[in-house]
XYZ file of C-alpha atoms in Angstrom:
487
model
C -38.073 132.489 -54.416
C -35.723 129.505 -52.743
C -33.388 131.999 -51.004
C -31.377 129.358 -49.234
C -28.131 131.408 -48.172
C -29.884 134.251 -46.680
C -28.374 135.146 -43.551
C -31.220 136.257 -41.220
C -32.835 132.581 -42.018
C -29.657 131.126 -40.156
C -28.277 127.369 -40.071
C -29.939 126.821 -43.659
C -27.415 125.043 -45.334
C -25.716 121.532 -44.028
C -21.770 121.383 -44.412
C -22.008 118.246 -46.718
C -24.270 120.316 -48.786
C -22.557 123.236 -49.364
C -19.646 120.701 -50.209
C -22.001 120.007 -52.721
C -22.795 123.118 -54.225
C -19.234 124.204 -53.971
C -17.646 121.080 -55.862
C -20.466 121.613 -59.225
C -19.776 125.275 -59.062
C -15.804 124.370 -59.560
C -15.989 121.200 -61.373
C -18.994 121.017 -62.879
C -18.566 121.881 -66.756
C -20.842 121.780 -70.456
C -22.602 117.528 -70.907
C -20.726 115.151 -73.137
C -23.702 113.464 -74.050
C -27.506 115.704 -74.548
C -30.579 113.679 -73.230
C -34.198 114.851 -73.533
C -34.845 116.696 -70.733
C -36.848 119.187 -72.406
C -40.255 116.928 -72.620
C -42.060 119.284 -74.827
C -43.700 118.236 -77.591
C -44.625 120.530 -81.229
C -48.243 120.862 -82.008
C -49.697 118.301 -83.897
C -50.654 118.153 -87.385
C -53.625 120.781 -88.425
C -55.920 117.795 -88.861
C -55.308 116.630 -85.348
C -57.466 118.257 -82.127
C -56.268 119.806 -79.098
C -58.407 119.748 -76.355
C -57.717 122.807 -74.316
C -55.724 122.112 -70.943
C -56.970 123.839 -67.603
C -54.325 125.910 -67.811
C -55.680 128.046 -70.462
C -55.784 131.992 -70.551
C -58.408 132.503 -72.762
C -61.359 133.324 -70.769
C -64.770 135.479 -71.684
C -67.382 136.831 -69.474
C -69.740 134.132 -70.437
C -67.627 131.796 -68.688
C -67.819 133.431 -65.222
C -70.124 132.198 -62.490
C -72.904 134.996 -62.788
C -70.235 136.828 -64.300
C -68.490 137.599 -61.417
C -64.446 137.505 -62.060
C -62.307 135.659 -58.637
C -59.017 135.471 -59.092
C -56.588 134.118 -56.736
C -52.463 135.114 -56.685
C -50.655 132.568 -54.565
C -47.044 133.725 -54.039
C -43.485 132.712 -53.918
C -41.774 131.374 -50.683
C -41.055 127.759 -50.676
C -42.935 125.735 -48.238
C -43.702 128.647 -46.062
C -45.812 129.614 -48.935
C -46.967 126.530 -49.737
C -48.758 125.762 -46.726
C -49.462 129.193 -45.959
C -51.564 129.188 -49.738
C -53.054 125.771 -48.769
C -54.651 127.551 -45.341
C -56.119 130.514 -47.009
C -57.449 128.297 -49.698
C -58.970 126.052 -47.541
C -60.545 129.410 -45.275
C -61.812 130.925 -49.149
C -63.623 127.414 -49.587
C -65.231 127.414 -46.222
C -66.238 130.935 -47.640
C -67.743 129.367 -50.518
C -65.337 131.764 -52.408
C -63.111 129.126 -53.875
C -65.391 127.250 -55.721
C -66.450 130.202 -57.666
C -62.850 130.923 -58.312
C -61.807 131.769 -62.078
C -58.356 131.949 -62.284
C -55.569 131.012 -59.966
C -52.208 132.161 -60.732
C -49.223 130.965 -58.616
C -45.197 131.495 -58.630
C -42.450 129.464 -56.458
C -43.601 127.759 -54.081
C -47.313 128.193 -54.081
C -47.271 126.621 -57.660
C -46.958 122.833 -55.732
C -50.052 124.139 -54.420
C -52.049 125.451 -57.632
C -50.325 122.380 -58.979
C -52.021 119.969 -56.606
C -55.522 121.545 -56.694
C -55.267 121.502 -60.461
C -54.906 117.976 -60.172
C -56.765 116.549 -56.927
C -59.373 119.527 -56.100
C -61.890 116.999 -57.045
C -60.725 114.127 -54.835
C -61.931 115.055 -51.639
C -59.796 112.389 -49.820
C -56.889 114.309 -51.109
C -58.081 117.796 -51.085
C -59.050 118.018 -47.479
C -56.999 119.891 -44.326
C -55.784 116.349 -42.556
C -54.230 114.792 -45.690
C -53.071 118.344 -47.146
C -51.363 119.204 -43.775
C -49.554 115.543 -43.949
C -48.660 116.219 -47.381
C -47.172 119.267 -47.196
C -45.065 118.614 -44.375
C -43.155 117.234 -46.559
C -39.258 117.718 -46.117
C -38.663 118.159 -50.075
C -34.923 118.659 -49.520
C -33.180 115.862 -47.869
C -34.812 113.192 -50.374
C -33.623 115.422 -53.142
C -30.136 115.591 -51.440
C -30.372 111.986 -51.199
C -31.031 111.232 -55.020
C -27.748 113.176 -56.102
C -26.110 109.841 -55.105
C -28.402 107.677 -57.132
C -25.940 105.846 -59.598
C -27.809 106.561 -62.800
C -28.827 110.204 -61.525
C -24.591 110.567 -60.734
C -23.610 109.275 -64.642
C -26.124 111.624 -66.015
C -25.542 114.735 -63.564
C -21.317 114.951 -64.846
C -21.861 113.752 -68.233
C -25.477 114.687 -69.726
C -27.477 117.797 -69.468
C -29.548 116.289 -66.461
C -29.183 119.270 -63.437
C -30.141 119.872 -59.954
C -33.784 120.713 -61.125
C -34.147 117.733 -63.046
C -33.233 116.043 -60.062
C -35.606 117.718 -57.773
C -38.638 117.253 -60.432
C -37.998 113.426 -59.507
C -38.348 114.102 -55.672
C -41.785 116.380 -56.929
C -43.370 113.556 -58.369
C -42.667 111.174 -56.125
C -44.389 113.268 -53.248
C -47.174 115.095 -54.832
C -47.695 115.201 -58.608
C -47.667 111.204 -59.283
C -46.081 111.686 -63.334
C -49.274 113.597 -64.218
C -49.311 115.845 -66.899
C -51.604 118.630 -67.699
C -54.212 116.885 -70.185
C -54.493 115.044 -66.453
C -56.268 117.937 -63.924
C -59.347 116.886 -62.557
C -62.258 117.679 -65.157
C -64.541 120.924 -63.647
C -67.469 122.800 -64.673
C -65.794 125.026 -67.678
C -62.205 124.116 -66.389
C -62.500 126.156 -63.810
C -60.397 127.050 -61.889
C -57.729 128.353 -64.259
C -54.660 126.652 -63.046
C -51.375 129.642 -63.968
C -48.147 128.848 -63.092
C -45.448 131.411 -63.641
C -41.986 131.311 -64.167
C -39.328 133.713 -65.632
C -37.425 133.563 -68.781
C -33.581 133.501 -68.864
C -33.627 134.460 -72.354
C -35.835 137.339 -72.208
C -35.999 137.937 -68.481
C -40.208 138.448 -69.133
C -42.546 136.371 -67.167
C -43.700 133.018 -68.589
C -46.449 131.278 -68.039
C -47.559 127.927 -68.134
C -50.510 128.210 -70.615
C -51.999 126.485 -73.986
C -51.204 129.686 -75.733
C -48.190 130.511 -74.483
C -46.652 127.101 -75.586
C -48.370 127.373 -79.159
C -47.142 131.291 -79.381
C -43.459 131.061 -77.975
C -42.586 127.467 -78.194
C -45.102 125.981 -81.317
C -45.651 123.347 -78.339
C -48.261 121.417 -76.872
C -49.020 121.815 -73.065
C -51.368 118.975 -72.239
C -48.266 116.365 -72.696
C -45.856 118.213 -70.660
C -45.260 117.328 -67.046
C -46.816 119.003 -64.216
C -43.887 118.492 -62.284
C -41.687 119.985 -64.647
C -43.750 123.355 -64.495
C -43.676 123.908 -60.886
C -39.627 123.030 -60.470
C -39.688 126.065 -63.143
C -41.694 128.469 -61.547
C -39.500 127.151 -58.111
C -35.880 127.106 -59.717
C -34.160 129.870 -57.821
C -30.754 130.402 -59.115
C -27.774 129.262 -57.127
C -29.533 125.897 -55.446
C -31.331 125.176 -58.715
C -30.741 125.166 -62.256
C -32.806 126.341 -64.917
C -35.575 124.237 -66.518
C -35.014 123.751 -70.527
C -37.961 123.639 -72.931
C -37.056 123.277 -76.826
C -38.330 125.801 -79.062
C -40.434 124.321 -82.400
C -40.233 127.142 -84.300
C -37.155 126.957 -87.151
C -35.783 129.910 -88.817
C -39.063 131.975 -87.870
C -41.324 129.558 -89.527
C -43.614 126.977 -87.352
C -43.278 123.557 -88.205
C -45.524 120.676 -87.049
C -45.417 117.070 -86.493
C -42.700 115.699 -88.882
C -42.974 118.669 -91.315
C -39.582 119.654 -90.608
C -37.264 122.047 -92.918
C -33.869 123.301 -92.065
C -34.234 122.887 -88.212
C -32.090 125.312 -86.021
C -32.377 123.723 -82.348
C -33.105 126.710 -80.147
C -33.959 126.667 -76.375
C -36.102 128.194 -73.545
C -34.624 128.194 -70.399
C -36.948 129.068 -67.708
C -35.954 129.895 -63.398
C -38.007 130.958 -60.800
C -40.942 133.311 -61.285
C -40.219 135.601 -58.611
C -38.223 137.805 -60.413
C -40.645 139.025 -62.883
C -43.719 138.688 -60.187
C -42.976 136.979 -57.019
C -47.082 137.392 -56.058
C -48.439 136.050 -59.273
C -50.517 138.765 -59.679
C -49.765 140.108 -63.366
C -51.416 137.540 -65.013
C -54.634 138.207 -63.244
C -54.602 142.016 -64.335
C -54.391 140.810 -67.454
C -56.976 138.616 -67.506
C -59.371 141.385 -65.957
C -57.954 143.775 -68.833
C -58.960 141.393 -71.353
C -62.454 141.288 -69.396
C -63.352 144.670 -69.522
C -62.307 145.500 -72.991
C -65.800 144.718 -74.273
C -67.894 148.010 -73.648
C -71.120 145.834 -74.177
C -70.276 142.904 -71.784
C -68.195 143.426 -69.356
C -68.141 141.315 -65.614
C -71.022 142.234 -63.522
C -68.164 142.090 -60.546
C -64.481 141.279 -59.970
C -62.301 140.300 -56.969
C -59.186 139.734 -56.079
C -57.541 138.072 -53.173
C -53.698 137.938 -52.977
C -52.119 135.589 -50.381
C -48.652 136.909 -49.736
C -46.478 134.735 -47.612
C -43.403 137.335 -48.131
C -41.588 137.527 -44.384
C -42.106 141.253 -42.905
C -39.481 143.219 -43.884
C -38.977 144.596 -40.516
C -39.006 141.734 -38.515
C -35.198 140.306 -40.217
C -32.932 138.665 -37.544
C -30.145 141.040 -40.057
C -31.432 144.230 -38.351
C -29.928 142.893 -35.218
C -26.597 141.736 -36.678
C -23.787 143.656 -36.872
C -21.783 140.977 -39.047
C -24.261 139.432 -41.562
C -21.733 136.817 -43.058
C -21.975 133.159 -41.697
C -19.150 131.026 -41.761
C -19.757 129.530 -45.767
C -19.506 133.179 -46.496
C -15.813 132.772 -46.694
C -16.035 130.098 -48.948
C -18.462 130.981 -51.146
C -19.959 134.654 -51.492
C -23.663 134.424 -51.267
C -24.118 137.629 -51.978
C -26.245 137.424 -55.016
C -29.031 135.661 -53.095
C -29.357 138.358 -50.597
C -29.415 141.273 -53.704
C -31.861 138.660 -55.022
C -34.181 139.273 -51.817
C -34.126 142.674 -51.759
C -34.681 143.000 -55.450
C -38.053 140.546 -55.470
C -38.888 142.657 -52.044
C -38.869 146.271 -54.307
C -40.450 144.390 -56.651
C -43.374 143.126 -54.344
C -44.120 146.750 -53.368
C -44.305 148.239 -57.350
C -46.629 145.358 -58.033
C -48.614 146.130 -54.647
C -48.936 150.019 -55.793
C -49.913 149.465 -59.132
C -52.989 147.775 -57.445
C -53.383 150.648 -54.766
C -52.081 149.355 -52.134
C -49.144 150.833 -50.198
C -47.156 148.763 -48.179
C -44.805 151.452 -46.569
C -47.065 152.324 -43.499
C -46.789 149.222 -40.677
C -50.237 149.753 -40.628
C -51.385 149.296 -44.030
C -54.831 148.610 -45.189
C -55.062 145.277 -46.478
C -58.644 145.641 -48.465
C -59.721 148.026 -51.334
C -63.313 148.141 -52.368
C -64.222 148.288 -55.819
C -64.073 151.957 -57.017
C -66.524 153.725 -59.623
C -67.150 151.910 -62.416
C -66.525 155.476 -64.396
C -62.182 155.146 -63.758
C -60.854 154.014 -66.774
C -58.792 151.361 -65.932
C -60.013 148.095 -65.478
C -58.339 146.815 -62.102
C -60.486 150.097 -60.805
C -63.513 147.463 -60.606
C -61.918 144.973 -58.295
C -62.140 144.438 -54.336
C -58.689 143.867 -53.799
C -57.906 141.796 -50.721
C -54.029 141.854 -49.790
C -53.794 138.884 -47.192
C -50.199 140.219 -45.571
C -47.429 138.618 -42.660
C -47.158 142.328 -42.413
C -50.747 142.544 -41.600
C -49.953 140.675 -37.960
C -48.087 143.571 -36.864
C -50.352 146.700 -37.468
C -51.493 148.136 -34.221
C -54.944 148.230 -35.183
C -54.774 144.461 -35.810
C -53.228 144.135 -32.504
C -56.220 146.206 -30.876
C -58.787 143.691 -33.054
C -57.036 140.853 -31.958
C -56.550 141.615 -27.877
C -57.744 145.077 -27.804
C -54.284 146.391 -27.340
C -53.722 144.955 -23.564
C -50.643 142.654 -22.612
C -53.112 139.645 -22.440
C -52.500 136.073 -23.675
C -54.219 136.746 -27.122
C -51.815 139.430 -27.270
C -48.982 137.011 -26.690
C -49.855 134.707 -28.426
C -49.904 136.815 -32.039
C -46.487 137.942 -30.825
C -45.166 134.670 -31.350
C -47.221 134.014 -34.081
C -46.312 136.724 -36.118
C -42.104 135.804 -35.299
C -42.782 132.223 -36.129
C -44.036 132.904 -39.598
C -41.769 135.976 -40.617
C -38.788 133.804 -39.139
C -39.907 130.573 -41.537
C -37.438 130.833 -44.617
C -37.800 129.858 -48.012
C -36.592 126.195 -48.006
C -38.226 123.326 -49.279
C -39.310 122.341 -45.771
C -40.621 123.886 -42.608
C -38.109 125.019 -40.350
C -37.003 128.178 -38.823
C -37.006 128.876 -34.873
C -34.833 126.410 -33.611
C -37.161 124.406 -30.853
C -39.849 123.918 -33.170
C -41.395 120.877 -35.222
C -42.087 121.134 -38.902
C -45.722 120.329 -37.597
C -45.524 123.305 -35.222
C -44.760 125.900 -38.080
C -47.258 124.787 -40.434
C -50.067 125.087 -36.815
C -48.582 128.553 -36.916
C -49.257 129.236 -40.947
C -52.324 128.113 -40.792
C -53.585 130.090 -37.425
C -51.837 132.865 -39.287
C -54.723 132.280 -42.256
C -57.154 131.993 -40.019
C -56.808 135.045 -38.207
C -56.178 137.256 -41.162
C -58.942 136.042 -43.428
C -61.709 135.728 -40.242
C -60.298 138.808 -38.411
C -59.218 141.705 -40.227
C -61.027 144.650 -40.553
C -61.086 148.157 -42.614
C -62.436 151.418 -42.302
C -65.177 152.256 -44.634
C -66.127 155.386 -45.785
C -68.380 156.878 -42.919
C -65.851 155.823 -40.614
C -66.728 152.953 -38.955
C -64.956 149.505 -39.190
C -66.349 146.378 -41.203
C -64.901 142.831 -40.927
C -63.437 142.352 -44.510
C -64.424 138.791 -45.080
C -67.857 140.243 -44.633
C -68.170 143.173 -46.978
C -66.727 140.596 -49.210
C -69.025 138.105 -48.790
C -72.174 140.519 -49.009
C -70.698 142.430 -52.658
C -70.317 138.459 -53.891
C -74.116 137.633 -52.334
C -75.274 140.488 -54.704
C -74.344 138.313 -57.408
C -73.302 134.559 -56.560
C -76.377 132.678 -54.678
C -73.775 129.936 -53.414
C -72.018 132.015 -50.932
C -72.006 131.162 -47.835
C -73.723 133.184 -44.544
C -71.738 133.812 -41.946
């Protein structure tokens, strides 16, 4: 989610840019002239090969470390999320968790950073916590502001099909993703990690994601061609700011066609915006994968896990709750009111997709870690360890009493302003958010957040006494993986 207008993130929006936003929204009309901005290609001819991308959902027990499932849901929240997803990642590979990782599935902002490892994991000049924490420091925005008054992008903004997205993909690969495609993510062991990044459809309003067969099923497209760039400013499109991302559709009158084989064609169009909508944690594609998993009665995953690093703010902890007029002053010239019913919608959304897993998120102090129940339940998902890595999680009492034992001491303090730094960082495409602060103070703050949650947190177990989590985590994987780390 890019929720740019929201009113408890404050002073989001410069004057010139809502000028901006306001003139396209009035003047801005259908293209004279259609350019390709679609950069999907059909599958090739039956004779020719595909070579399967990293990105691909088909995935069988035999291709699981030990068989042992890990799957990783980065979620949405611009570069609060990003860098707040780069942290934990970086904590699970100290763990030795991440490099036994199967799938990782990310929406909105976290996809630059599923994006990224896809493509640099292996470059350990690149993937390491100095250059990632330059990197992602990254103000995104101004340059893309800046490239609206590029000649050629100002001709092909009024009179093509060229949008604010397309725009912004420009400023992506500039900054991170270099042109790469997806036949271009670093080579691993099985191409693993999966690398999912989800978007939603405007068409069908049902998730979408970025896979080999989701491109040959909806689309009779190739993925390995299309830009990496182009997926993430999908999965990142929030509506209002951004426009939609277009991918052309192969198929004609029902019927496939391939390479040149063309008969009758009917141009028809995906149009894809940000994934929060349909699952702003990125989680549904892992249950599905686990599903898929267990289905076999015979071989089934000898364990499965499932960490999901949510970067949503606490709901509690708005600056609206202590408004008692939430308009600002572009309010009264141009109702934003669709973003805010957009953050409250992804926020009831967060908590359905949080039950269906078992955990509630109603009490303050929730419990951030579910075990793997009997193997007898029926469902699948009822064989996971479930880790919920939470902002809310900072402001449970009993992680207060872990973290300074419930005194008034400078630990104590200090997650205070921790935990209002990070629930007061909005989703933009840089770091901001308290006033006095640098964009390199915020991301310290995201990443200390990370730290503390993943090395910290505890949970009750069932005779009553408490267990770091990390730990019973790392001792279920040590059953089966012999590359995890002690601690």
């Amino acid at each position: 989610m890019f929720s740019l207008f929201n009113e408890r993130h404050k002073k989001m929006i410069p004057g010139g840019f809502l000028g901006c936003l306001l003139m396209v929204s009035v003047l801005g009309g259908c293209a004279i002239t259609t350019i390709n901005t679609m950069h999907n290609a059909p599958l090739p001819l039956e004779a020719e090969y595909l070579q399967p991308t990293r990105a691909s959902q088909s995935l069988r027990v035999d291709d699981l470390p030990n068989g042992v499932f890990i799957g990783i849901a980065l979620s949405g929240g611009g570069s609060r999320a990003a860098n707040f997803s780069i942290a934990a990642l970086l904590e699970l590979e100290r763990l030795g968790i991440l490099q036994n990782t199967s799938v990782i599935s990310s929406v909105s902002g976290s996809s630059l950073v599923a994006a990224y490892y896809g493509l640099y994991g292996c470059d350990k000049k690149r993937w390491k916590q100095a250059a990632l924490r330059e990197t992602f420091r990254t103000d995104f925005e101004l340059p893309w502001i800046g490239r609206w008054f590029n000649p050629w992008n100002i001709v092909r903004y009024w009179f093509t099909n060229l949008n604010r997205s397309d725009i912004m993909v420009q400023e992506l690969d500039s900054d991170l993703f270099d042109d790469q495609q997806f036949k271009n993510m670093c080579q691993t062991h099985q191409n693993r990690p999966r690398i999912l990044i989800n978007a939603t459809s405007f068409n069908s309003g049902q998730q979408f994601i970025f896979s080999d067969e989701q491109f040959k099923a909806s689309l009779n497209s190739r993925l390995d061609t299309y830009p990496i760039a182009r997926a993430v400013m999908a999965s990142s499109s929030f509506p209002v700011v951004f426009h939609d991302i277009t991918l052309k559709d192969y198929h004609v009158k029902g019927e496939a066609f391939k390479g040149d084989n063309r008969r009758d064609e009917t141009e028809n169009f995906e149009h894809l915006i940000d994934g929060g909508p349909s699952d702003n944690l990125g989680v549904t594609p892992l249950v599905n994968v686990v599903k898929t998993l267990y289905q076999n009665p015979q071989k089934q995953p000898q364990a499965c896990f499932l960490f999901v690093i949510d970067a949503s703010p606490h709901q509690q902890l708005s600056n609206a709750a202590q408004l008692v007029d939430t308009r600002h002053w572009y309010d009264f010239i141009l109702d934003t009111n669709v973003a805010t019913s957009s953050d409250v919608l992804l926020t009831t959304n967060r908590e359905n997709l949080l039950q269906a897993l078992g955990i509630n998120v109603k009490p303050v102090d929730l419990n951030p870690y579910i075990p793997a129940r009997d193997k007898a339940w029926a469902k699948p998902i009822e064989h996971c360890n479930i880790w919920h890595l939470t902002f809310q999680r900072l402001s449970a009492p009993s992680f207060e009493t872990i973290i300074a034992g419930g005194q008034e001491t400078d630990d104590y303090r200090h997650l205070l302003q921790l935990r209002h730094v990070v629930n007061a960082t909005p989703t933009r495409y840089k770091l901001t958010g308290v006033e006095s602060y640098s964009p390199e103070s915020v991301q310290d703050y995201l990443f200390k957040a990370a730290n503390l949650l993943i090395k910290n947190d505890q949970f009750k177990k069932a005779d009553n006494t408490s267990q770091f989590i990390f730990k019973d985590v790392i001792e279920r994987m040590r059953i089966y993986l012999k590359n995890i780390k002690s601690e």
